[in-house]
Amino acid sequence: MKSTKTYLAAAALFFSLATAAQEPEGVVIKEPIKASVVVADPPLVQTVGDTVVFRPDALILEEDAVLEDILRKIPGMDVEGGVVTLYGRKVEKLLVEGRLYYGGDVLTGLRNIQGDSVESIKAYVRPNDFARAAGIDDGEDEPVLDVKIKRRFFGSWKGRVQGGSSWPLRYLAAGNIGMLTDSVNASALANFRNTPGVTTAGGLRPVKLGTGADGDRDRRDAGVDYSKNGKHLEIDANVKYTGNSYLQERVTKAQNFYRNSTSFIDLESPQSGSSDKVIAQADLEWKPTRAWTILVKPVLSWQGTESFSAPVTFTYRTAPWLDESAQAINKTEQNNNALSRRLDGKITFQATKRMAKKGRSASLRLFEGYSAGNNDSENHYLGTTFKNGHTTQRDYLIHAPWQRNECSVQGTWNEPLGRGFHLQLQVSGRWVRHNLNRDYFRPEDGAPDGEFTSDGSYQGFQLNTMAGLRYIRKKVNVTAGVVLRPIWSKVRYNTADVPGGTYSSRQFYAAPNLIVRYNRSKEQYLAFRYNSSVGMPSPGSLIPVRSGTNPLYINEGNPELKPSFTHKINLTYNHSAPAKGNSLVAEATVSLVQNAFSSATEYNPDTGGRIIRTRNIDGTWSATGSLVFNHSFKDFPLSLSSHTDGEFTERPSFLYNSATHADEISRWHRTALRERLDANIRWRRYSLTLTAGVEYSHERSLVFEDLDYRPYALFCQADAAVRLPYRWRISTVIGLYSTRGHGFEELDRDLCLWNASVSKAFLDGKLTLRLTANDILNQNVHFTYQSLSTTHRYGQYNGFGRMALLQLIWRFGGK
């Protein structure tokens, strides 16, 4: 059987290499600048200044391709579970012609924007709305993708309807309709499907192979979106519904390290459930005069979730998957039915005025948010400790309502001082109140159980003050100042052990704020940035509430938990040479976290019981670097890309010593190196993308010699497409992957993933029949892997492997 698969894989790879040659594409990362050279074929990737431009016309795509199909073929672009990353940085928002698409929702755009309507995709980093209107560089930028639509798709309604079924039996039904003009963008969509995503291989942070969908899922979504750009008013409003139902079967193997003992966990956890969410939001930007800009952003959402889980957990002293004679310390069985409902509402108001004096401006921003919900569950627990034969059974109905209020005010002042200098002041205050109750009832009589019933509240106030000077010139832009952040918080709680407990905290953080950018030319710049941020602990981690559902696994809040404070230094060099078809981006980042959040586990080696609290710890830091090089040949349709990146992380954690009943410090180091090479070539009707890479990491504990792993992966992939006469198209993707060194034999393996598609268009491309084969060799591999300072974990979950999907797509409208 294995030899048959090998022959099939070799034949597929030969087909890919023999029938394909691919076109280049283009990408952009900051407001695009026109290239100074025009070539016969558009380059696959083109960088000008700090904007990257991707051009889909350099690719041979299926007639029914959507935006997601394009992004998956772009070097450096990763699409996993609806999350898009470019060169390792997550894309926050999606724009169409510079306007938000469904509030910037990336996943909605991936599956609904027609591929043949896209002229280019620009990737850049833009300031947030407040900074853009106020003229203040606060360092809070957001990476975005901006899709430019071909002019022939303007001015008329267009859309598509598709339906499909697969073997094994699956379904897909979707449709969308929209119209785009220079000032208006209107669209509506609906999707219902239980077909999985494309099978791909992941990397080593953490390792993940599979469809990207954890379990077997039904997905559904529908919505309407409207945006309009007027002379004085810009509007973007949308209403969207999303829902999913899932069935998940996960098996987890884990090794947990403590100072004088080690435990092994073997967990089987079938789960099922459903979730429904409706969100309505709007962005309004009004400019009544040239001096005033007013922004209003209301958001209202509702979400309901139902779930069922039945985990069965065994704890051992030795690994049962290696030692057949391993004896279990304990066994726990749970059945949990949960129902949750939540309502969220928030509104942001911002007014900015530019004064008569050039450069002087003032802004005021107000925010009000409210959230409330109920978490109700029915839990059955049965646990056995084998050393003493003790059995514990607990049955509870749990009612946990919560409520959150938040408001903030922020003001800025920008004062020109002459000769390019500006004085900038920013002051903001944020107040949060969170109430959380947890009531336990016995199901047989509905009586409350006071042992675990508790309630608590958290109140916090944070003041941010920034004062600095900004120097703006054609070649140099400098912002320098200081940021002061005093924080006050108070926790009140009532538990069985401590009725009327309180804890107050006062923290003060101060750090410089420095941004320097040197523009040597339009195509070359160097930027240095130092900024800081505060991470607030969740109210649930602050209130000392003990869970009564599992006495061997208890999470307990810590009211003494302090906010974390992150220092971040970033250095970026960008050099683009459009005339030569070259671009180079180099970036290095160092992050240091004060008062990082870390779990402290109190472990009982006799019973296997754990009590987990979150505590602050210092010494967490990381350094990352990347080098991206792109070259497009001027007289030949070939593009080359190289992506090199590495990282080093030191992460301390608490290590429980059962002999002294105290926590010690354990340190964990991770070093990772990755290299990926892409070659993209197109020739008339053929296209081919070849990818090869290597990933290596060294993960080790400075305390435990056994916690020392060197996982690596080697991979190569061919993505080929051919456009045949009579509007036939054939494409195939085949990848060979080899992984070793994880410490779990299930992960040390060789894989061959093969997907293919054939389509035929009718009626001048309006109607398309498409057959897609996914995971042809039936590898059906779905796993995750994680290694940290005190744990080494492997997870395997159900997914959908081999599948043949037949679709019929009808596109209508347009010019």
GROMACS .gro file of C-alpha atoms in nm, residues 222-556:
model
  335
  222ALA     CA    1  -2.495   3.566   0.662
  223GLY     CA    2  -2.471   3.941   0.652
  224VAL     CA    3  -2.515   4.274   0.476
  225ASP     CA    4  -2.256   4.551   0.443
  226TYR     CA    5  -2.290   4.911   0.322
  227SER     CA    6  -2.031   5.186   0.294
  228LYS     CA    7  -2.041   5.527   0.132
  229ASN     CA    8  -1.783   5.799   0.086
  230GLY     CA    9  -1.934   6.147   0.062
  231LYS     CA   10  -1.781   6.492   0.057
  232HIS     CA   11  -1.846   6.545   0.427
  233LEU     CA   12  -1.964   6.205   0.554
  234GLU     CA   13  -1.820   5.853   0.530
  235ILE     CA   14  -2.034   5.562   0.646
  236ASP     CA   15  -1.957   5.195   0.691
  237ALA     CA   16  -2.227   4.977   0.850
  238ASN     CA   17  -2.287   4.604   0.859
  239VAL     CA   18  -2.490   4.335   1.030
  240LYS     CA   19  -2.353   3.983   1.038
  241TYR     CA   20  -2.457   3.645   1.175
  242THR     CA   21  -2.206   3.362   1.231
  243GLY     CA   22  -2.269   3.018   1.369
  244ASN     CA   23  -2.112   2.676   1.389
  245SER     CA   24  -2.178   2.330   1.526
  246TYR     CA   25  -1.897   2.090   1.601
  247LEU     CA   26  -1.809   1.738   1.706
  248GLN     CA   27  -1.458   1.701   1.843
  249GLU     CA   28  -1.268   1.396   1.961
  250ARG     CA   29  -0.930   1.482   2.108
  251VAL     CA   30  -0.661   1.262   2.258
  252THR     CA   31  -0.387   1.434   2.459
  253LYS     CA   32  -0.062   1.300   2.597
  254ALA     CA   33   0.135   1.526   2.830
  255GLN     CA   34   0.438   1.511   3.056
  256ASN     CA   35   0.435   1.764   3.342
  257PHE     CA   36   0.750   1.842   3.541
  258TYR     CA   37   0.772   1.938   3.908
  259ARG     CA   38   1.078   1.984   4.130
  260ASN     CA   39   1.075   1.631   4.279
  261SER     CA   40   0.827   1.443   4.062
  262THR     CA   41   0.689   1.403   3.713
  263SER     CA   42   0.335   1.325   3.608
  264PHE     CA   43   0.201   1.190   3.282
  265ILE     CA   44  -0.148   1.272   3.158
  266ASP     CA   45  -0.351   1.058   2.921
  267LEU     CA   46  -0.673   1.236   2.824
  268GLU     CA   47  -0.963   1.149   2.596
  269SER     CA   48  -1.215   1.429   2.555
  270PRO     CA   49  -1.515   1.400   2.320
  271GLN     CA   50  -1.693   1.734   2.285
  272SER     CA   51  -1.985   1.872   2.090
  273GLY     CA   52  -2.166   2.202   2.080
  274SER     CA   53  -2.291   2.498   1.883
  275SER     CA   54  -2.245   2.873   1.882
  276ASP     CA   55  -2.446   3.159   1.731
  277LYS     CA   56  -2.343   3.525   1.718
  278VAL     CA   57  -2.506   3.838   1.574
  279ILE     CA   58  -2.309   4.162   1.552
  280ALA     CA   59  -2.417   4.504   1.422
  281GLN     CA   60  -2.162   4.781   1.390
  282ALA     CA   61  -2.107   5.111   1.215
  283ASP     CA   62  -1.822   5.354   1.147
  284LEU     CA   63  -1.920   5.715   1.076
  285GLU     CA   64  -1.668   5.986   0.993
  286TRP     CA   65  -1.818   6.334   0.957
  287LYS     CA   66  -1.628   6.645   0.847
  288PRO     CA   67  -1.872   6.935   0.882
  289THR     CA   68  -1.592   7.181   0.809
  290ARG     CA   69  -1.230   7.160   0.705
  291ALA     CA   70  -1.128   7.207   1.069
  292TRP     CA   71  -1.350   6.944   1.235
  293THR     CA   72  -1.345   6.563   1.213
  294ILE     CA   73  -1.599   6.361   1.413
  295LEU     CA   74  -1.589   5.982   1.445
  296VAL     CA   75  -1.873   5.769   1.588
  297LYS     CA   76  -1.845   5.389   1.621
  298PRO     CA   77  -2.134   5.196   1.781
  299VAL     CA   78  -2.118   4.815   1.816
  300LEU     CA   79  -2.386   4.578   1.947
  301SER     CA   80  -2.352   4.200   1.962
  302TRP     CA   81  -2.521   3.892   2.111
  303GLN     CA   82  -2.378   3.543   2.142
  304GLY     CA   83  -2.518   3.212   2.259
  305THR     CA   84  -2.317   2.892   2.310
  306GLU     CA   85  -2.411   2.538   2.406
  307SER     CA   86  -2.159   2.262   2.470
  308PHE     CA   87  -2.122   1.909   2.600
  309SER     CA   88  -1.797   1.741   2.704
  310ALA     CA   89  -1.710   1.407   2.861
  311PRO     CA   90  -1.337   1.402   2.940
  312VAL     CA   91  -1.176   1.091   3.088
  313THR     CA   92  -0.833   1.155   3.240
  314PHE     CA   93  -0.568   0.921   3.381
  315THR     CA   94  -0.260   1.044   3.571
  316TYR     CA   95   0.055   0.828   3.587
  317ARG     CA   96   0.405   0.843   3.736
  318THR     CA   97   0.558   0.687   3.422
  319ALA     CA   98   0.456   0.725   3.060
  320PRO     CA   99   0.185   0.467   2.980
  321TRP     CA  100   0.254   0.497   2.608
  322LEU     CA  101   0.612   0.376   2.673
  323ASP     CA  102   0.572   0.159   2.983
  324GLU     CA  103   0.302  -0.109   2.961
  325SER     CA  104   0.328  -0.171   3.336
  326ALA     CA  105   0.261   0.194   3.427
  327GLN     CA  106   0.019   0.230   3.718
  328ALA     CA  107  -0.235   0.510   3.724
  329ILE     CA  108  -0.245   0.745   4.023
  330ASN     CA  109  -0.600   0.856   3.959
  331LYS     CA  110  -0.884   0.851   3.713
  332THR     CA  111  -1.148   1.119   3.663
  333GLU     CA  112  -1.465   1.111   3.454
  334GLN     CA  113  -1.679   1.417   3.388
  335ASN     CA  114  -1.994   1.501   3.200
  336ASN     CA  115  -2.059   1.868   3.152
  337ASN     CA  116  -2.350   2.041   2.981
  338ALA     CA  117  -2.301   2.417   2.952
  339LEU     CA  118  -2.513   2.703   2.823
  340SER     CA  119  -2.388   3.061   2.801
  341ARG     CA  120  -2.541   3.387   2.680
  342ARG     CA  121  -2.376   3.727   2.653
  343LEU     CA  122  -2.467   4.075   2.533
  344ASP     CA  123  -2.209   4.338   2.443
  345GLY     CA  124  -2.257   4.702   2.356
  346LYS     CA  125  -2.001   4.977   2.311
  347ILE     CA  126  -1.974   5.315   2.148
  348THR     CA  127  -1.677   5.535   2.069
  349PHE     CA  128  -1.703   5.908   2.003
  350GLN     CA  129  -1.410   6.120   1.887
  351ALA     CA  130  -1.388   6.486   1.788
  352THR     CA  131  -1.075   6.646   1.641
  353LYS     CA  132  -1.025   7.012   1.556
  354ARG     CA  133  -0.740   7.153   1.355
  355MET     CA  134  -0.677   7.514   1.456
  356ALA     CA  135  -0.605   7.812   1.238
  357LYS     CA  136  -0.233   7.788   1.314
  358LYS     CA  137  -0.080   7.525   1.087
  359GLY     CA  138  -0.022   7.199   1.271
  360ARG     CA  139  -0.214   7.284   1.590
  361SER     CA  140  -0.487   7.035   1.676
  362ALA     CA  141  -0.686   6.901   1.969
  363SER     CA  142  -0.879   6.575   2.004
  364LEU     CA  143  -1.120   6.425   2.254
  365ARG     CA  144  -1.221   6.061   2.257
  366LEU     CA  145  -1.494   5.902   2.473
  367PHE     CA  146  -1.567   5.531   2.509
  368GLU     CA  147  -1.847   5.350   2.690
  369GLY     CA  148  -1.883   4.973   2.701
  370TYR     CA  149  -2.122   4.730   2.869
  371SER     CA  150  -2.122   4.350   2.874
  372ALA     CA  151  -2.333   4.101   3.063
  373GLY     CA  152  -2.400   3.731   3.049
  374ASN     CA  153  -2.485   3.404   3.218
  375ASN     CA  154  -2.288   3.080   3.223
  376ASP     CA  155  -2.505   2.790   3.337
  377SER     CA  156  -2.383   2.432   3.351
  378GLU     CA  157  -2.468   2.088   3.482
  379ASN     CA  158  -2.162   1.894   3.592
  380HIS     CA  159  -2.122   1.531   3.693
  381TYR     CA  160  -1.783   1.426   3.835
  382LEU     CA  161  -1.654   1.085   3.942
  383GLY     CA  162  -1.292   1.059   4.057
  384THR     CA  163  -1.090   0.773   4.198
  385THR     CA  164  -0.752   0.789   4.374
  386PHE     CA  165  -0.602   0.440   4.341
  387LYS     CA  166  -0.348   0.457   4.629
  388ASN     CA  167  -0.618   0.470   4.897
  389GLY     CA  168  -0.912   0.354   4.687
  390HIS     CA  169  -1.091   0.680   4.764
  391THR     CA  170  -1.378   0.772   4.531
  392THR     CA  171  -1.536   1.116   4.508
  393GLN     CA  172  -1.859   1.200   4.331
  394ARG     CA  173  -1.993   1.550   4.278
  395ASP     CA  174  -2.306   1.662   4.097
  396TYR     CA  175  -2.375   2.033   4.066
  397LEU     CA  176  -2.590   2.283   3.883
  398ILE     CA  177  -2.378   2.597   3.845
  399HIS     CA  178  -2.514   2.944   3.780
  400ALA     CA  179  -2.249   3.208   3.703
  401PRO     CA  180  -2.381   3.552   3.598
  402TRP     CA  181  -2.136   3.834   3.528
  403GLN     CA  182  -2.144   4.200   3.432
  404ARG     CA  183  -1.878   4.440   3.306
  405ASN     CA  184  -1.878   4.818   3.270
  406GLU     CA  185  -1.600   5.016   3.112
  407CYS     CA  186  -1.553   5.379   3.019
  408SER     CA  187  -1.256   5.587   2.912
  409VAL     CA  188  -1.170   5.938   2.806
  410GLN     CA  189  -0.868   6.046   2.606
  411GLY     CA  190  -0.746   6.388   2.504
  412THR     CA  191  -0.453   6.506   2.291
  413TRP     CA  192  -0.295   6.836   2.202
  414ASN     CA  193  -0.052   6.898   1.917
  415GLU     CA  194   0.130   7.235   1.925
  416PRO     CA  195   0.372   7.340   1.646
  417LEU     CA  196   0.687   7.505   1.778
  418GLY     CA  197   0.847   7.595   1.446
  419ARG     CA  198   1.137   7.450   1.242
  420GLY     CA  199   0.959   7.114   1.219
  421PHE     CA  200   0.912   7.067   1.595
  422HIS     CA  201   0.575   6.980   1.753
  423LEU     CA  202   0.485   6.947   2.120
  424GLN     CA  203   0.247   6.655   2.172
  425LEU     CA  204   0.049   6.577   2.488
  426GLN     CA  205  -0.183   6.283   2.543
  427VAL     CA  206  -0.379   6.200   2.857
  428SER     CA  207  -0.625   5.914   2.897
  429GLY     CA  208  -0.814   5.754   3.182
  430ARG     CA  209  -0.982   5.413   3.182
  431TRP     CA  210  -1.219   5.275   3.447
  432VAL     CA  211  -1.337   4.913   3.460
  433ARG     CA  212  -1.581   4.736   3.691
  434HIS     CA  213  -1.643   4.363   3.666
  435ASN     CA  214  -1.885   4.161   3.883
  436LEU     CA  215  -1.868   3.782   3.886
  437ASN     CA  216  -2.089   3.540   4.082
  438ARG     CA  217  -2.078   3.162   4.101
  439ASP     CA  218  -2.362   2.968   4.268
  440TYR     CA  219  -2.356   2.590   4.321
  441PHE     CA  220  -2.678   2.391   4.362
  442ARG     CA  221  -2.741   2.023   4.427
  443PRO     CA  222  -2.954   1.889   4.138
  444GLU     CA  223  -3.156   1.650   4.357
  445ASP     CA  224  -3.316   1.928   4.566
  446GLY     CA  225  -3.194   2.256   4.416
  447ALA     CA  226  -3.037   2.354   4.749
  448PRO     CA  227  -2.733   2.585   4.740
  449ASP     CA  228  -2.389   2.458   4.845
  450GLY     CA  229  -2.210   2.727   5.044
  451GLU     CA  230  -1.870   2.558   5.021
  452PHE     CA  231  -1.808   2.678   4.665
  453THR     CA  232  -2.065   2.953   4.616
  454SER     CA  233  -1.887   3.286   4.586
  455ASP     CA  234  -1.912   3.633   4.443
  456GLY     CA  235  -1.664   3.908   4.374
  457SER     CA  236  -1.602   4.235   4.200
  458TYR     CA  237  -1.305   4.408   4.045
  459GLN     CA  238  -1.260   4.782   3.998
  460GLY     CA  239  -0.962   4.930   3.822
  461PHE     CA  240  -0.851   5.273   3.704
  462GLN     CA  241  -0.559   5.334   3.471
  463LEU     CA  242  -0.414   5.675   3.384
  464ASN     CA  243  -0.187   5.710   3.080
  465THR     CA  244   0.008   6.031   3.027
  466MET     CA  245   0.240   6.087   2.733
  467ALA     CA  246   0.441   6.403   2.670
  468GLY     CA  247   0.690   6.440   2.390
  469LEU     CA  248   0.841   6.628   2.100
  470ARG     CA  249   0.795   6.536   1.736
  471TYR     CA  250   1.037   6.650   1.468
  472ILE     CA  251   0.914   6.618   1.110
  473ARG     CA  252   1.132   6.669   0.803
  474LYS     CA  253   1.142   6.515   0.458
  475LYS     CA  254   1.417   6.268   0.547
  476VAL     CA  255   1.387   6.246   0.925
  477ASN     CA  256   1.087   6.191   1.152
  478VAL     CA  257   1.148   6.167   1.528
  479THR     CA  258   0.906   6.133   1.821
  480ALA     CA  259   1.061   6.135   2.169
  481GLY     CA  260   0.891   6.157   2.506
  482VAL     CA  261   0.796   5.978   2.824
  483VAL     CA  262   0.494   5.769   2.920
  484LEU     CA  263   0.361   5.755   3.278
  485ARG     CA  264   0.106   5.491   3.377
  486PRO     CA  265  -0.027   5.486   3.735
  487ILE     CA  266  -0.279   5.204   3.798
  488TRP     CA  267  -0.518   5.157   4.091
  489SER     CA  268  -0.729   4.845   4.147
  490LYS     CA  269  -0.947   4.692   4.418
  491VAL     CA  270  -1.087   4.341   4.449
  492ARG     CA  271  -1.381   4.252   4.677
  493TYR     CA  272  -1.493   3.893   4.728
  494ASN     CA  273  -1.708   3.666   4.942
  495THR     CA  274  -1.613   3.301   4.970
  496ALA     CA  275  -1.679   3.029   5.225
  497ASP     CA  276  -1.326   3.073   5.364
  498VAL     CA  277  -1.302   3.453   5.344
  499PRO     CA  278  -1.632   3.645   5.367
  500GLY     CA  279  -1.588   4.015   5.302
  501GLY     CA  280  -1.233   3.988   5.164
  502THR     CA  281  -1.070   4.289   4.997
  503TYR     CA  282  -0.738   4.362   4.832
  504SER     CA  283  -0.614   4.695   4.694
  505SER     CA  284  -0.320   4.753   4.463
  506ARG     CA  285  -0.132   5.055   4.334
  507GLN     CA  286   0.120   5.026   4.054
  508PHE     CA  287   0.325   5.284   3.868
  509TYR     CA  288   0.503   5.229   3.537
  510ALA     CA  289   0.719   5.480   3.350
  511ALA     CA  290   0.905   5.436   3.023
  512PRO     CA  291   1.043   5.645   2.739
  513ASN     CA  292   0.870   5.663   2.403
  514LEU     CA  293   1.099   5.691   2.102
  515ILE     CA  294   1.029   5.659   1.730
  516VAL     CA  295   1.295   5.746   1.471
  517ARG     CA  296   1.257   5.709   1.097
  518TYR     CA  297   1.521   5.803   0.840
  519ASN     CA  298   1.403   5.818   0.477
  520ARG     CA  299   1.711   5.802   0.258
  521SER     CA  300   1.485   5.799  -0.049
  522LYS     CA  301   1.134   5.696  -0.150
  523GLU     CA  302   1.260   5.340  -0.184
  524GLN     CA  303   1.483   5.313   0.122
  525TYR     CA  304   1.428   5.383   0.490
  526LEU     CA  305   1.545   5.282   0.837
  527ALA     CA  306   1.308   5.291   1.138
  528PHE     CA  307   1.367   5.245   1.511
  529ARG     CA  308   1.084   5.220   1.760
  530TYR     CA  309   1.068   5.175   2.135
  531ASN     CA  310   0.729   5.159   2.302
  532SER     CA  311   0.563   4.995   2.598
  533SER     CA  312   0.224   4.851   2.685
  534VAL     CA  313   0.029   4.736   2.991
  535GLY     CA  314  -0.135   4.393   3.013
  536MET     CA  315  -0.424   4.377   3.259
  537PRO     CA  316  -0.510   4.044   3.428
  538SER     CA  317  -0.859   3.911   3.366
  539PRO     CA  318  -1.107   3.972   3.651
  540GLY     CA  319  -1.163   3.597   3.675
  541SER     CA  320  -0.793   3.543   3.753
  542LEU     CA  321  -0.808   3.807   4.030
  543ILE     CA  322  -1.111   3.689   4.228
  544PRO     CA  323  -1.007   3.396   4.456
  545VAL     CA  324  -1.289   3.163   4.352
  546ARG     CA  325  -1.232   2.787   4.369
  547SER     CA  326  -1.402   2.557   4.124
  548GLY     CA  327  -1.599   2.280   4.292
  549THR     CA  328  -1.639   2.055   3.989
  550ASN     CA  329  -1.305   1.869   3.997
  551PRO     CA  330  -1.126   1.840   4.333
  552LEU     CA  331  -0.812   1.708   4.162
  553TYR     CA  332  -0.783   2.006   3.924
  554ILE     CA  333  -0.858   2.338   4.092
  555ASN     CA  334  -0.808   2.684   3.945
  556GLU     CA  335  -0.796   2.960   4.203
   0.00000   0.00000   0.00000
